[in-house]
PDB file of C-alpha atoms and ligand atoms in Angstrom:
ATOM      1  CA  UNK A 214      14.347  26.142  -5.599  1.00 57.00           C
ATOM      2  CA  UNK A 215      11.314  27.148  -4.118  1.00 68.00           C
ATOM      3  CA  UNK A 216       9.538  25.366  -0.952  1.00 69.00           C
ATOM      4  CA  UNK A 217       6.501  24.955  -3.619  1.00 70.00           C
ATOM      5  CA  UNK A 218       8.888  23.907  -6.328  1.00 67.00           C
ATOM      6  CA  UNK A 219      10.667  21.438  -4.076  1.00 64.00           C
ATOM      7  CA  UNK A 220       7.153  19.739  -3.111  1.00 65.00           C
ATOM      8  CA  UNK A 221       5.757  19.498  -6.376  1.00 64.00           C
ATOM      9  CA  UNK A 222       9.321  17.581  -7.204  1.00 60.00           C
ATOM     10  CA  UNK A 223       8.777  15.694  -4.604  1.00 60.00           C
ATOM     11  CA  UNK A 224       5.444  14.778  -5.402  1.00 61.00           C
ATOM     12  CA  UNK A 225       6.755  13.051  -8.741  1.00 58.00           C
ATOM     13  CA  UNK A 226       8.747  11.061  -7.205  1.00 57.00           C
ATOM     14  CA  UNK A 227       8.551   7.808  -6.306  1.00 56.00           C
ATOM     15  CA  UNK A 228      11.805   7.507  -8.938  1.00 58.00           C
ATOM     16  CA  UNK A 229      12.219   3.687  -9.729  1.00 65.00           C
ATOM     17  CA  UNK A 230      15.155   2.793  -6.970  1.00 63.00           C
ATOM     18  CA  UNK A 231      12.938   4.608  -4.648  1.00 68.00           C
ATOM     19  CA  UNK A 232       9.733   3.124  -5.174  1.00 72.00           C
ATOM     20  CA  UNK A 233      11.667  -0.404  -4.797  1.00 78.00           C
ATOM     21  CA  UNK A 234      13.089   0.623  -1.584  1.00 87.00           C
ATOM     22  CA  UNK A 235       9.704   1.877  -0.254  1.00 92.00           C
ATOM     23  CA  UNK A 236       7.897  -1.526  -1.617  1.00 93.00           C
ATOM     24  CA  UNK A 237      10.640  -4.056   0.372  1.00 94.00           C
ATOM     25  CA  UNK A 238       9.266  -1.882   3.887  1.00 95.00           C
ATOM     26  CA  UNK A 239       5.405  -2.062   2.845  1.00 96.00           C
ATOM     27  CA  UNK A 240       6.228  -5.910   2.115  1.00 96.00           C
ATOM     28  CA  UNK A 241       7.220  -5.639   5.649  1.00 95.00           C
ATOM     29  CA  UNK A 242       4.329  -3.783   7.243  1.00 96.00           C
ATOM     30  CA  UNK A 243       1.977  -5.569   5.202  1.00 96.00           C
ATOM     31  CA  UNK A 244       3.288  -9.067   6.497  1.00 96.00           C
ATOM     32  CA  UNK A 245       2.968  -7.539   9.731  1.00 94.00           C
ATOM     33  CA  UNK A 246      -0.238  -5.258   9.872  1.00 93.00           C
ATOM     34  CA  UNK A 247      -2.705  -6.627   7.105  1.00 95.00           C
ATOM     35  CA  UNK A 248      -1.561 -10.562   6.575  1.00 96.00           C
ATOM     36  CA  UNK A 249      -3.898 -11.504   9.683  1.00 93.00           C
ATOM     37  CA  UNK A 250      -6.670 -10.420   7.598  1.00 93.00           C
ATOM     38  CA  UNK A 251      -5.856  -9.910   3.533  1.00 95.00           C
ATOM     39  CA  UNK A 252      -3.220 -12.405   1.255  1.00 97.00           C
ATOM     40  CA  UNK A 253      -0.405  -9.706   1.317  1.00 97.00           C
ATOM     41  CA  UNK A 254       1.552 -12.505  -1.119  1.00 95.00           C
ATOM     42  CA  UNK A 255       1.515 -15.359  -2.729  1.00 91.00           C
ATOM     43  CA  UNK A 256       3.292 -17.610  -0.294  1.00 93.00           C
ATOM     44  CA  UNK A 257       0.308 -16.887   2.106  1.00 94.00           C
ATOM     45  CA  UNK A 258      -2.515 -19.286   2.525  1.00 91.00           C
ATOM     46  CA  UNK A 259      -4.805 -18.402   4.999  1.00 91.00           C
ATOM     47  CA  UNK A 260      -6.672 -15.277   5.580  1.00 93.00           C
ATOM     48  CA  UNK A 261     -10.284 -13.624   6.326  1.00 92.00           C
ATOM     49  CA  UNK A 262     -12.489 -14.405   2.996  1.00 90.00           C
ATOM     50  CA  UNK A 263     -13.900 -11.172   3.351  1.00 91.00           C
ATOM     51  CA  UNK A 264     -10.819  -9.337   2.762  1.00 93.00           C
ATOM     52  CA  UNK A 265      -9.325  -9.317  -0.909  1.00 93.00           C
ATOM     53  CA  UNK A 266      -6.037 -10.204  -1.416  1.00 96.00           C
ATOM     54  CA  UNK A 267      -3.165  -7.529  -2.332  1.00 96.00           C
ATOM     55  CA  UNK A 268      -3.225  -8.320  -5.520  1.00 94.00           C
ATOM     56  CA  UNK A 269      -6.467  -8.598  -5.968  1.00 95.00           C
ATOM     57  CA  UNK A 270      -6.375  -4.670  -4.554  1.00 94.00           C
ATOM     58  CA  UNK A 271      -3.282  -3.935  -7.180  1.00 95.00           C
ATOM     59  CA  UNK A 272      -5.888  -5.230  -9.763  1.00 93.00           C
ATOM     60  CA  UNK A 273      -8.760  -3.272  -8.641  1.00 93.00           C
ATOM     61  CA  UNK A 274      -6.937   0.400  -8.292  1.00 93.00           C
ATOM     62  CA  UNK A 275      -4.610   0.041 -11.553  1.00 90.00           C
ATOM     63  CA  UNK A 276      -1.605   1.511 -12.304  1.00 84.00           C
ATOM     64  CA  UNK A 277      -3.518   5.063 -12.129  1.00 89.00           C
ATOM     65  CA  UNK A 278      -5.838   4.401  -9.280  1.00 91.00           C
ATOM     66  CA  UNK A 279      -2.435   4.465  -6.169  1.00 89.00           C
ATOM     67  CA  UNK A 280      -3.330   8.099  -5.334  1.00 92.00           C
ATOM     68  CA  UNK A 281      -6.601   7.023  -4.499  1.00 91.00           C
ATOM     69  CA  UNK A 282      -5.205   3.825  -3.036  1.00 92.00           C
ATOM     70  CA  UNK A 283      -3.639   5.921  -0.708  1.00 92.00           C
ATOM     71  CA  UNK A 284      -6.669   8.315   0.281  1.00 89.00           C
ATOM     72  CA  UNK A 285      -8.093   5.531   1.199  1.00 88.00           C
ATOM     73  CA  UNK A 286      -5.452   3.733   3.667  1.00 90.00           C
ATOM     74  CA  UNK A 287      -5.438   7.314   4.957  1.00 88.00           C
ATOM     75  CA  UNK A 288      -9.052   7.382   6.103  1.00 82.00           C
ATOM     76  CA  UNK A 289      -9.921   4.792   9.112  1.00 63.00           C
ATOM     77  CA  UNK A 290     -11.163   1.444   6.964  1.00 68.00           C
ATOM     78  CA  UNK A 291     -15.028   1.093   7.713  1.00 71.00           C
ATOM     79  CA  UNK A 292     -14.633  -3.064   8.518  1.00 73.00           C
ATOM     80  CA  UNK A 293     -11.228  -3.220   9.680  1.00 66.00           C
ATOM     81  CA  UNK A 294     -10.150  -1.579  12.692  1.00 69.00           C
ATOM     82  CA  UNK A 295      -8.568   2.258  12.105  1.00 73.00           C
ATOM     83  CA  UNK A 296      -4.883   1.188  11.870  1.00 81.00           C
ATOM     84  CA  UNK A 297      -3.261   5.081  12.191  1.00 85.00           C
ATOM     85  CA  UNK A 298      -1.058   4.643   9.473  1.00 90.00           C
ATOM     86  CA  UNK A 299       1.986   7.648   8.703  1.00 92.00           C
ATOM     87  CA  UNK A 300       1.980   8.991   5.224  1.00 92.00           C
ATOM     88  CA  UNK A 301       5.510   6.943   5.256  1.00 94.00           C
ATOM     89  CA  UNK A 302       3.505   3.701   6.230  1.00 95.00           C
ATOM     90  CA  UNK A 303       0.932   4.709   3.645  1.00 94.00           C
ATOM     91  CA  UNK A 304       3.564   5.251   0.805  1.00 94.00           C
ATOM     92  CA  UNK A 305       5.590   1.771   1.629  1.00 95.00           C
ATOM     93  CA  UNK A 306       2.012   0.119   0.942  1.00 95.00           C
ATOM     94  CA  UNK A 307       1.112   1.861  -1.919  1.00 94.00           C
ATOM     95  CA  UNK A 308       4.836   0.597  -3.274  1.00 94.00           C
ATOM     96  CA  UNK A 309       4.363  -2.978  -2.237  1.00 95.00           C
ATOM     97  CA  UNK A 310       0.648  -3.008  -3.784  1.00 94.00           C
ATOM     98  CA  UNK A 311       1.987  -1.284  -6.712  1.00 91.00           C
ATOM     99  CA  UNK A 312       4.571  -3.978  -7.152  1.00 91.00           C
ATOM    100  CA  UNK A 313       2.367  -7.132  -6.657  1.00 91.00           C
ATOM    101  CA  UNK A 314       0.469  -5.208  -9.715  1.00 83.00           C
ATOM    102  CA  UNK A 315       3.479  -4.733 -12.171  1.00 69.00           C
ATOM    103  CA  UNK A 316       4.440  -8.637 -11.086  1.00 68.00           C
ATOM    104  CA  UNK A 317       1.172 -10.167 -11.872  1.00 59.00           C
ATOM    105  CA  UNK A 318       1.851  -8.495 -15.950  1.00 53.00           C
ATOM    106  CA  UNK A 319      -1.430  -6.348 -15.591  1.00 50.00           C
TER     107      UNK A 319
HETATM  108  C1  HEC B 163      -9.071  -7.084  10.902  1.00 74.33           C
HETATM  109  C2  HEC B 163      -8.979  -7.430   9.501  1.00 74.33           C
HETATM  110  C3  HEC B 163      -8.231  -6.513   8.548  1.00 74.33           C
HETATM  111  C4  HEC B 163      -6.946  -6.002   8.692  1.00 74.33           C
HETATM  112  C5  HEC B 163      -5.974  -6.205   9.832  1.00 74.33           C
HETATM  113  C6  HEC B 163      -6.685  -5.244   7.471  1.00 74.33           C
HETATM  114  N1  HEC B 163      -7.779  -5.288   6.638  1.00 74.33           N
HETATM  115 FE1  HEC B 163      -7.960  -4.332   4.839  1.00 74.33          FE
HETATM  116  N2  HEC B 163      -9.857  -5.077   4.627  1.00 74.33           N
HETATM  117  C7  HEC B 163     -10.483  -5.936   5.519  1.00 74.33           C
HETATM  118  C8  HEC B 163     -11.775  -6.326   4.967  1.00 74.33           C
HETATM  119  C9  HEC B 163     -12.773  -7.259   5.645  1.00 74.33           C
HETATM  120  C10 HEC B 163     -11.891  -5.665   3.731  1.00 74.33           C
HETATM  121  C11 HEC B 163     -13.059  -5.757   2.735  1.00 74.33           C
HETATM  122  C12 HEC B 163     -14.262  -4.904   3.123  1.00 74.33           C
HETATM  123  C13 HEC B 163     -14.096  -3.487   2.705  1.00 74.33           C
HETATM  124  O1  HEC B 163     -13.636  -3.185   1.595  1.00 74.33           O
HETATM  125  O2  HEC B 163     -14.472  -2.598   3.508  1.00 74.33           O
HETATM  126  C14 HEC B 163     -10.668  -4.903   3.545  1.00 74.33           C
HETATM  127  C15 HEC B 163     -10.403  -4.127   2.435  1.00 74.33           C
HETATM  128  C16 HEC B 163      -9.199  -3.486   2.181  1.00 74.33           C
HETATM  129  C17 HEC B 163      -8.890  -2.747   0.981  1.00 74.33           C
HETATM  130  C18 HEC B 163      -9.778  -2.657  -0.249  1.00 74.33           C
HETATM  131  C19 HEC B 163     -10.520  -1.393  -0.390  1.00 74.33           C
HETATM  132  C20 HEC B 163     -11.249  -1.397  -1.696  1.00 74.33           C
HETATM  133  O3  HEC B 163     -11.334  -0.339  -2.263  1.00 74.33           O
HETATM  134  O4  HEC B 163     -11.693  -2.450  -2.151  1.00 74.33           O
HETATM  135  C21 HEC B 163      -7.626  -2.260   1.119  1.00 74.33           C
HETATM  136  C22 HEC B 163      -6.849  -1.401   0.133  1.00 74.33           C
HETATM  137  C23 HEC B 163      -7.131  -2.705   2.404  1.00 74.33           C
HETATM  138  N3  HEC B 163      -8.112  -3.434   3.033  1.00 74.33           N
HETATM  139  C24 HEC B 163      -5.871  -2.456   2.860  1.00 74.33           C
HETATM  140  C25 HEC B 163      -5.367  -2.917   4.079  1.00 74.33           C
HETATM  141  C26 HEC B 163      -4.014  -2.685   4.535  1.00 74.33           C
HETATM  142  C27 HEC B 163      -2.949  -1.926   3.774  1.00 74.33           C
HETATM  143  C28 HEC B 163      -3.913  -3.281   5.755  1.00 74.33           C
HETATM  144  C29 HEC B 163      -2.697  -3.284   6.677  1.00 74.33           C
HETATM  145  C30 HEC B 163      -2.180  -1.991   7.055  1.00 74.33           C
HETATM  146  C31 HEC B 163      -5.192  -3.901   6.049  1.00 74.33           C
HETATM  147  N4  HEC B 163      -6.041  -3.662   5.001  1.00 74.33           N
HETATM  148  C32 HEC B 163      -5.477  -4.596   7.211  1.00 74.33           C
HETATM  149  C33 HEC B 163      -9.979  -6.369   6.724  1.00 74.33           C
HETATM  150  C34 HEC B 163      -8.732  -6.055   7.258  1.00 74.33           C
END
């Protein structure tokens, strides 16, 4: 397989069992980078009202919208401070968001 071939495979994935691996570290990341400000769960009570909650995100981008999700994590966040996140970082989010999204039935 080609080196273009073999990224545009990649870029299909995540495959199911993948995607739930990559959601259990953005649960991770998200508890600790982003609970101090967002609801990253709904076990959490607390958090800065101007910040909507993960779910409320999962909501908002859709099941089409995690590309652009992940643009913009990728971009430094205009009210919240630039957090340098990897693509890897970026991808375990998208996953967890994703997944608070497909558990909330919408
Ligand atoms: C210091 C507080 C703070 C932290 C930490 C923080 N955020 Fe935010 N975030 C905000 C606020 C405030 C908003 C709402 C204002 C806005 O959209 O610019 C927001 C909005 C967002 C949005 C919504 C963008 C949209 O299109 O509506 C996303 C996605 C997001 N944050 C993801 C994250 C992730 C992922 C983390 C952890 C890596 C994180 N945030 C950490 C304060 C924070």
């Amino acid at each position: 397989m080609s080196r273009a071939l073999l990224a545009a495979a990649f870029a299909l994935l995540p495959l199911p069992a993948l995607a739930a691996g990559y959601a259990e570290e953005g649960d991770v990341i998200a508890h600790q980078w982003c609970a101090e400000c967002h609801v990253v769960d709904d076990a959490q009570t607390s958090a800065d009202a101007a910040a909507p909650s993960f779910q409320a995100i999962a909501k908002k981008y859709g099941e089409d919208g995690m590309g652009a999700l992940a643009a913009f994590l990728a971009d430094p966040h205009p009210v919240m401070p630039d957090m340098s996140l990897t693509r890897q970082e970026i991808r375990d989010l998208t996953a967890y968001i994703s997944s608070l999204r497909a558990k909330s039935g919408g």
